[in-house]
């Protein structure tokens, strides 16, 4: 079921099978976006509520125009600068985007991933007439997103093997956090989910100030208060914390923060980028060790640190 043969994945996806695919952010559970029964199975496999919209993945910014009816100039500039890359744009949908994909909303989310395996896969599928892949993160709904093929196997292996679906192994995801989602239906960008493309990046590239609130905020499942959660309880602490730590507890912080006595260190990322890259693997490792609690010292700062803290706060909720 796990393969690194891109041609095999192309054939499977073109014939209605599901295939977990590597992207630079996290692994996605992909299906042909125009194959209703395959898309329905994505919801079943993940145990995802039917009204949560999916992201359509395409090979190039040009291909995104088949799914998004129109974009403001700032969004055209943003996609030209960032795609392929860890950015999802939500825009007014075309007729191609079904209610199943959009959750019945008038908008559709589209992204052009940069992972070379995803790029090759999408390019080859396009030549076979497949115009896009839906690909929510390849985890059970509400769980931690997968950043390598064995994470996908742990969450969805049983479903995928039973149904003769695939996992395309492209190694570790480079970023490790889901894409930045930007709403592009108005005069200003609205960030629906922070990620590796930061607010500062968006303002620098577009020359437009990011709006702080949306008047008609669409649904984003990653914005539920509790999401991205391991089984262990995640507790956010200060570096100087002197609380009494229970048994069977793990610890995650930047490398310069020493390990409190009695805690099992799950990771020592040297940089903020490393923190994002290792975060989900560390949370999953805590579950593999049957830890009851994982104490985390949040990284400080703007940019990617904000995206990490967004996920940590939801994991801790
Ligand atoms: O990095 C990523 O974006 C990964 C990789 C696999 O591409 N995908 C991902 O998919 O994180 P998912 O389904 O786990 O998260 C997609 C988010 C959901 O929270 C969903 O609600 C939101 O995108 N979304 C999709 N369509 C939307 C729309 N029309 N309006 C607002 N939010 C939308
Ligand atoms: Mg997800």
CSV table of C-alpha atoms and ligand atoms in Angstrom, one decimal:
chain,number,residue,atom,x,y,z
A,1,UNK,CA,0.0,0.0,0.0
A,2,UNK,CA,3.0,2.4,0.6
A,3,UNK,CA,4.7,3.2,-2.7
A,4,UNK,CA,7.2,5.7,-4.1
A,5,UNK,CA,6.1,5.0,-7.6
A,6,UNK,CA,4.5,8.2,-8.9
A,7,UNK,CA,3.1,6.4,-12.0
A,8,UNK,CA,1.2,4.0,-9.8
A,9,UNK,CA,-0.3,6.8,-7.8
A,10,UNK,CA,-1.3,8.6,-11.0
A,11,UNK,CA,-3.1,5.5,-12.2
A,12,UNK,CA,-4.8,4.9,-8.9
A,13,UNK,CA,-6.1,8.5,-8.6
A,14,UNK,CA,-7.2,8.6,-12.2
A,15,UNK,CA,-9.3,5.5,-11.6
A,16,UNK,CA,-11.1,6.7,-8.5
A,17,UNK,CA,-8.8,5.4,-5.8
A,18,UNK,CA,-7.6,7.5,-2.9
A,19,UNK,CA,-3.9,8.2,-2.4
A,20,UNK,CA,-2.2,10.0,0.5
A,21,UNK,CA,0.3,12.3,-1.0
A,22,UNK,CA,3.3,14.2,0.3
A,23,UNK,CA,3.3,18.0,0.1
A,24,UNK,CA,5.8,20.5,1.6
A,25,UNK,CA,3.3,21.3,4.4
A,26,UNK,CA,1.8,18.0,5.6
A,27,UNK,CA,0.5,14.8,3.9
A,28,UNK,CA,-2.9,15.1,2.2
A,29,UNK,CA,-5.4,12.4,1.5
A,30,UNK,CA,-6.0,12.9,-2.2
A,31,UNK,CA,-8.9,12.1,-4.6
A,32,UNK,CA,-9.9,13.3,-8.0
A,33,UNK,CA,-11.8,16.5,-7.2
A,34,UNK,CA,-14.3,15.8,-10.0
A,35,UNK,CA,-15.0,12.2,-8.9
A,36,UNK,CA,-17.9,12.5,-6.4
A,37,UNK,CA,-17.7,9.0,-5.0
A,38,UNK,CA,-14.0,9.2,-4.5
A,39,UNK,CA,-14.4,12.6,-2.7
A,40,UNK,CA,-17.1,11.1,-0.5
A,41,UNK,CA,-14.7,8.4,0.5
A,42,UNK,CA,-12.2,11.0,1.7
A,43,UNK,CA,-14.8,12.2,4.2
A,44,UNK,CA,-15.5,8.5,5.3
A,45,UNK,CA,-11.8,7.7,5.6
A,46,UNK,CA,-11.1,10.7,7.8
A,47,UNK,CA,-14.4,10.6,9.7
A,48,UNK,CA,-14.7,14.2,8.6
A,49,UNK,CA,-18.1,16.1,8.9
A,50,UNK,CA,-19.6,16.4,5.4
A,51,UNK,CA,-20.0,20.2,5.6
A,52,UNK,CA,-16.2,20.9,6.0
A,53,UNK,CA,-14.9,22.1,2.7
A,54,UNK,CA,-11.8,20.7,1.0
A,55,UNK,CA,-8.7,22.3,-0.6
A,56,UNK,CA,-8.3,21.7,-4.4
A,57,UNK,CA,-4.7,21.1,-5.3
A,58,UNK,CA,-3.5,22.0,-8.9
A,59,UNK,CA,-0.2,22.0,-10.7
A,60,UNK,CA,0.1,25.7,-11.6
A,61,UNK,CA,-1.4,29.1,-10.8
A,62,UNK,CA,-2.9,29.1,-14.3
A,63,UNK,CA,-4.8,25.9,-13.4
A,64,UNK,CA,-6.2,27.6,-10.3
A,65,UNK,CA,-8.2,29.8,-12.7
A,66,UNK,CA,-10.4,26.8,-13.6
A,67,UNK,CA,-11.6,26.7,-10.0
A,68,UNK,CA,-11.6,30.3,-8.9
A,69,UNK,CA,-13.8,32.7,-10.9
A,70,UNK,CA,-11.9,35.9,-10.2
A,71,UNK,CA,-9.2,37.3,-7.9
A,72,UNK,CA,-8.4,40.8,-6.8
A,73,UNK,CA,-5.0,42.1,-8.1
A,74,UNK,CA,-3.3,41.7,-4.7
A,75,UNK,CA,-4.2,38.0,-4.8
A,76,UNK,CA,-2.9,37.6,-8.3
A,77,UNK,CA,0.4,39.2,-7.1
A,78,UNK,CA,0.5,37.0,-4.1
A,79,UNK,CA,0.0,33.7,-5.9
A,80,UNK,CA,2.5,34.8,-8.6
A,81,UNK,CA,5.1,35.3,-5.9
A,82,UNK,CA,4.4,32.3,-3.7
A,83,UNK,CA,3.0,29.4,-5.8
A,84,UNK,CA,4.1,26.7,-5.9
A,85,UNK,CA,4.3,27.0,-2.1
A,86,UNK,CA,2.5,26.7,1.3
A,87,UNK,CA,-0.4,29.1,0.5
A,88,UNK,CA,-4.1,28.3,0.0
A,89,UNK,CA,-6.3,30.9,-1.6
A,90,UNK,CA,-10.1,31.0,-1.0
A,91,UNK,CA,-11.9,32.7,-3.9
A,92,UNK,CA,-15.3,32.8,-5.6
A,93,UNK,CA,-15.8,29.4,-7.1
A,94,UNK,CA,-16.4,28.4,-10.8
A,95,UNK,CA,-18.9,25.8,-11.8
A,96,UNK,CA,-16.1,23.2,-11.6
A,97,UNK,CA,-16.2,23.3,-7.8
A,98,UNK,CA,-19.1,21.2,-6.5
A,99,UNK,CA,-21.0,21.6,-3.3
A,100,UNK,CA,-19.3,18.5,-2.0
A,101,UNK,CA,-15.9,20.2,-2.3
A,102,UNK,CA,-16.9,23.6,-1.0
A,103,UNK,CA,-19.2,22.5,1.7
A,104,UNK,CA,-22.0,24.3,-0.2
A,105,UNK,CA,-20.2,27.7,0.1
A,106,UNK,CA,-19.8,30.1,-2.7
A,107,UNK,CA,-16.1,30.0,-2.4
A,108,UNK,CA,-13.4,27.4,-3.1
A,109,UNK,CA,-10.0,26.8,-1.5
A,110,UNK,CA,-7.1,26.2,-4.0
A,111,UNK,CA,-3.4,25.5,-3.6
A,112,UNK,CA,-0.4,24.8,-5.7
A,113,UNK,CA,2.0,22.6,-3.6
A,114,UNK,CA,5.7,22.9,-4.2
A,115,UNK,CA,6.8,19.4,-3.1
A,116,UNK,CA,8.5,17.9,-6.2
A,117,UNK,CA,6.6,14.6,-5.9
A,118,UNK,CA,3.3,16.5,-5.7
A,119,UNK,CA,4.3,18.7,-8.6
A,120,UNK,CA,5.1,15.7,-10.8
A,121,UNK,CA,2.0,13.8,-9.7
A,122,UNK,CA,-0.3,16.8,-10.5
A,123,UNK,CA,1.4,17.5,-13.8
A,124,UNK,CA,1.0,13.8,-14.9
A,125,UNK,CA,-2.7,13.7,-13.8
A,126,UNK,CA,-3.4,16.9,-15.7
A,127,UNK,CA,-2.2,15.1,-18.9
A,128,UNK,CA,-4.8,12.4,-18.1
A,129,UNK,CA,-7.5,15.0,-17.8
A,130,UNK,CA,-7.6,15.2,-14.0
A,131,UNK,CA,-8.1,18.9,-13.3
A,132,UNK,CA,-7.4,18.8,-9.6
A,133,UNK,CA,-7.1,16.8,-6.4
A,134,UNK,CA,-8.9,17.4,-3.1
A,135,UNK,CA,-6.5,16.7,-0.3
A,136,UNK,CA,-7.3,17.4,3.3
A,137,UNK,CA,-4.6,16.5,5.8
A,138,UNK,CA,-4.3,12.7,5.9
A,139,UNK,CA,-5.2,12.3,9.5
A,140,UNK,CA,-8.4,11.2,11.4
A,141,UNK,CA,-10.5,14.4,11.8
A,142,UNK,CA,-9.3,16.5,14.7
A,143,UNK,CA,-6.0,14.6,15.1
A,144,UNK,CA,-2.5,15.8,14.5
A,145,UNK,CA,-1.6,16.3,10.8
A,146,UNK,CA,0.8,13.7,9.3
A,147,UNK,CA,4.3,14.8,8.3
A,148,UNK,CA,5.6,11.5,7.0
A,149,UNK,CA,4.1,8.3,5.5
A,150,UNK,CA,4.2,6.3,8.7
A,151,UNK,CA,2.0,9.0,10.4
A,152,UNK,CA,-0.6,8.4,7.6
A,153,UNK,CA,-0.3,4.7,8.0
A,154,UNK,CA,-1.0,5.0,11.8
A,155,UNK,CA,-4.2,7.1,11.3
A,156,UNK,CA,-5.6,5.7,8.0
A,157,UNK,CA,-3.8,2.5,7.2
A,158,UNK,CA,-6.7,0.2,8.1
A,159,UNK,CA,-9.1,2.1,5.9
A,160,UNK,CA,-6.7,2.5,3.0
A,161,UNK,CA,-5.6,-1.1,2.9
A,162,UNK,CA,-9.2,-2.4,3.2
A,163,UNK,CA,-10.1,-0.3,0.1
A,164,UNK,CA,-7.0,-0.9,-2.0
A,165,UNK,CA,-6.0,2.7,-1.7
A,166,UNK,CA,-2.4,4.0,-1.6
A,167,UNK,CA,0.1,6.1,0.3
A,168,UNK,CA,2.7,7.8,-1.9
A,169,UNK,CA,5.9,8.1,0.2
A,170,UNK,CA,7.8,11.4,-0.5
A,171,UNK,CA,9.8,11.5,2.8
A,172,UNK,CA,9.4,14.1,5.6
A,173,UNK,CA,7.4,17.2,4.9
A,174,UNK,CA,9.7,20.2,4.8
A,175,UNK,CA,7.5,22.8,6.6
A,176,UNK,CA,5.5,20.5,8.9
A,177,UNK,CA,2.5,22.9,9.4
A,178,UNK,CA,-0.5,23.2,7.2
A,179,UNK,CA,-0.6,26.0,4.5
A,180,UNK,CA,-1.5,29.6,5.2
A,181,UNK,CA,-5.1,30.1,4.1
A,182,UNK,CA,-6.0,33.6,2.8
A,183,UNK,CA,-9.5,34.7,1.9
A,184,UNK,CA,-9.3,36.6,-1.4
A,185,UNK,CA,-12.9,37.8,-2.1
A,186,UNK,CA,-12.4,41.4,-1.0
A,187,UNK,CA,-10.1,44.4,-1.3
A,188,UNK,CA,-7.8,43.2,1.6
A,189,UNK,CA,-6.3,39.8,2.4
A,190,UNK,CA,-7.8,38.0,5.4
A,191,UNK,CA,-5.8,35.3,7.0
A,192,UNK,CA,-8.1,32.3,7.9
A,193,UNK,CA,-5.2,30.0,9.1
A,194,UNK,CA,-1.7,31.2,9.8
A,195,UNK,CA,1.2,29.2,8.3
A,196,UNK,CA,4.7,29.5,6.8
A,197,UNK,CA,3.6,32.4,4.5
A,198,UNK,CA,3.3,35.0,7.2
A,199,UNK,CA,1.3,38.2,7.6
A,200,UNK,CA,4.6,40.2,6.9
A,201,UNK,CA,5.2,38.2,3.7
A,202,UNK,CA,1.7,38.9,2.5
A,203,UNK,CA,1.9,42.6,3.2
A,204,UNK,CA,5.3,42.9,1.6
A,205,UNK,CA,4.3,41.0,-1.5
A,206,UNK,CA,0.9,42.6,-2.1
A,207,UNK,CA,1.5,46.1,-0.7
A,208,UNK,CA,-1.9,45.8,1.0
A,209,UNK,CA,-2.6,45.7,4.7
A,210,UNK,CA,-4.0,42.4,6.0
A,211,UNK,CA,-7.5,42.9,7.4
A,212,UNK,CA,-7.9,41.7,11.0
A,213,UNK,CA,-11.4,40.4,10.9
A,214,UNK,CA,-13.7,39.0,8.3
A,215,UNK,CA,-17.3,40.1,8.0
A,216,UNK,CA,-18.5,36.8,6.6
A,217,UNK,CA,-16.0,34.4,8.0
A,218,UNK,CA,-16.2,31.1,6.2
A,219,UNK,CA,-15.8,27.7,8.0
A,220,UNK,CA,-12.3,26.5,8.5
A,221,UNK,CA,-12.1,23.2,10.4
A,222,UNK,CA,-8.6,24.0,11.5
A,223,UNK,CA,-10.0,27.0,13.2
A,224,UNK,CA,-12.2,25.0,15.6
A,225,UNK,CA,-11.2,25.7,19.2
A,226,UNK,CA,-10.0,22.2,19.7
A,227,UNK,CA,-8.1,20.6,16.8
A,228,UNK,CA,-4.6,19.2,15.9
A,229,UNK,CA,-4.8,17.2,19.1
A,230,UNK,CA,-2.7,14.2,20.3
A,231,UNK,CA,-4.3,11.8,22.8
A,232,UNK,CA,-1.9,13.2,25.5
A,233,UNK,CA,-3.0,16.4,27.2
A,234,UNK,CA,-1.0,19.3,25.9
A,235,UNK,CA,-0.1,21.9,28.6
A,236,UNK,CA,1.6,25.1,27.6
A,237,UNK,CA,4.2,26.4,30.2
A,238,UNK,CA,6.8,29.1,30.7
A,239,UNK,CA,10.5,28.2,30.4
A,240,UNK,CA,10.9,29.1,34.1
A,241,UNK,CA,7.9,27.0,35.2
A,242,UNK,CA,8.3,25.3,38.6
A,243,UNK,CA,5.0,23.4,38.7
A,244,UNK,CA,5.0,19.8,39.9
A,245,UNK,CA,5.2,17.6,36.9
A,246,UNK,CA,3.3,14.3,37.0
A,247,UNK,CA,4.7,11.0,35.9
A,248,UNK,CA,4.5,9.8,32.3
A,249,UNK,CA,5.0,13.4,31.0
A,250,UNK,CA,6.9,14.7,28.0
A,251,UNK,CA,8.5,18.0,27.2
A,252,UNK,CA,9.1,20.0,24.0
A,253,UNK,CA,10.9,23.4,23.7
A,254,UNK,CA,13.5,25.1,21.7
A,255,UNK,CA,17.0,23.6,22.2
A,256,UNK,CA,18.2,26.4,24.5
A,257,UNK,CA,15.5,25.7,27.1
A,258,UNK,CA,16.7,23.1,29.6
A,259,UNK,CA,14.6,20.0,30.3
A,260,UNK,CA,12.8,20.3,33.7
A,261,UNK,CA,13.7,17.5,36.1
A,262,UNK,CA,11.6,14.4,35.6
A,263,UNK,CA,10.3,15.1,32.1
A,264,UNK,CA,11.1,13.1,29.0
A,265,UNK,CA,12.4,15.4,26.3
A,266,UNK,CA,10.5,14.7,22.9
A,267,UNK,CA,12.4,17.3,20.8
A,268,UNK,CA,15.0,20.0,20.9
A,269,UNK,CA,14.4,22.1,17.7
A,270,UNK,CA,17.3,24.5,17.2
A,271,UNK,CA,15.3,27.1,15.3
A,272,UNK,CA,11.6,28.2,14.8
A,273,UNK,CA,11.7,26.4,11.4
A,274,UNK,CA,12.9,23.2,13.1
A,275,UNK,CA,10.1,23.6,15.7
A,276,UNK,CA,7.4,23.7,13.0
A,277,UNK,CA,9.1,20.8,11.2
A,278,UNK,CA,9.3,18.6,14.3
A,279,UNK,CA,6.1,19.7,16.2
A,280,UNK,CA,3.6,17.1,14.9
A,281,UNK,CA,6.1,14.2,15.0
A,282,UNK,CA,6.9,15.1,18.7
A,283,UNK,CA,3.2,15.1,19.6
A,284,UNK,CA,2.7,11.8,17.9
A,285,UNK,CA,5.8,10.4,19.6
A,286,UNK,CA,4.3,11.3,23.0
A,287,UNK,CA,1.2,9.2,22.1
A,288,UNK,CA,3.4,6.3,21.0
A,289,UNK,CA,5.0,6.4,24.4
A,290,UNK,CA,1.6,6.5,26.1
A,291,UNK,CA,2.4,9.8,27.8
A,292,UNK,CA,-0.5,11.4,29.7
A,293,UNK,CA,0.8,14.9,29.4
A,294,UNK,CA,3.1,16.8,27.1
A,295,UNK,CA,4.4,20.1,28.4
A,296,UNK,CA,5.4,22.6,25.7
A,297,UNK,CA,7.3,25.9,26.0
A,298,UNK,CA,5.9,28.0,23.2
A,299,UNK,CA,8.3,29.8,20.9
A,300,UNK,CA,8.1,33.6,21.0
A,301,UNK,CA,7.9,35.9,18.0
A,302,UNK,CA,6.0,36.7,14.9
A,303,UNK,CA,5.8,34.9,11.6
A,304,UNK,CA,6.1,31.1,11.8
A,305,UNK,CA,6.1,31.2,15.6
A,306,UNK,CA,2.6,32.6,15.4
A,307,UNK,CA,1.5,29.6,13.3
A,308,UNK,CA,3.1,27.2,15.7
A,309,UNK,CA,1.4,28.9,18.6
A,310,UNK,CA,-2.0,28.8,16.8
A,311,UNK,CA,-1.7,25.0,16.5
A,312,UNK,CA,-0.4,24.6,20.1
A,313,UNK,CA,-3.3,26.6,21.5
A,314,UNK,CA,-5.8,24.4,19.7
A,315,UNK,CA,-3.9,21.2,20.7
A,316,UNK,CA,-4.0,22.4,24.3
A,317,UNK,CA,-7.7,23.4,24.3
B,1,LIG,O1,-1.2,22.4,3.9
B,1,LIG,C1,-2.4,22.2,3.7
B,1,LIG,O2,-3.3,23.0,3.4
B,1,LIG,C2,-2.8,20.7,3.7
B,1,LIG,C3,-2.0,20.0,2.6
B,1,LIG,C4,-2.4,18.5,2.4
B,1,LIG,O3,-2.3,20.7,1.4
B,1,LIG,N1,-4.2,20.5,3.6
B,1,LIG,C5,-5.0,20.8,4.7
B,1,LIG,O4,-6.3,20.4,4.4
B,1,LIG,O5,-4.6,21.3,5.7
B,1,LIG,P1,-7.4,20.4,5.6
B,1,LIG,O6,-8.7,19.9,4.9
B,1,LIG,O7,-6.9,19.6,6.7
B,1,LIG,O8,-7.6,21.9,5.9
B,1,LIG,C6,-8.2,22.7,4.9
B,1,LIG,C7,-8.9,23.9,5.6
B,1,LIG,C8,-10.0,23.4,6.4
B,1,LIG,O9,-9.9,24.0,7.6
B,1,LIG,C9,-11.2,23.9,5.6
B,1,LIG,O10,-12.3,24.3,6.4
B,1,LIG,C10,-10.6,25.1,4.9
B,1,LIG,O11,-9.3,24.7,4.5
B,1,LIG,N2,-11.4,25.5,3.7
B,1,LIG,C11,-11.5,24.8,2.6
B,1,LIG,N3,-12.4,25.4,1.7
B,1,LIG,C12,-12.7,26.5,2.3
B,1,LIG,C13,-13.5,27.6,1.9
B,1,LIG,N4,-14.2,27.6,0.8
B,1,LIG,N5,-13.6,28.7,2.8
B,1,LIG,C14,-12.9,28.7,3.9
B,1,LIG,N6,-12.2,27.7,4.4
B,1,LIG,C15,-12.0,26.6,3.6
B,2,LIG,MG1,-6.6,19.1,8.6
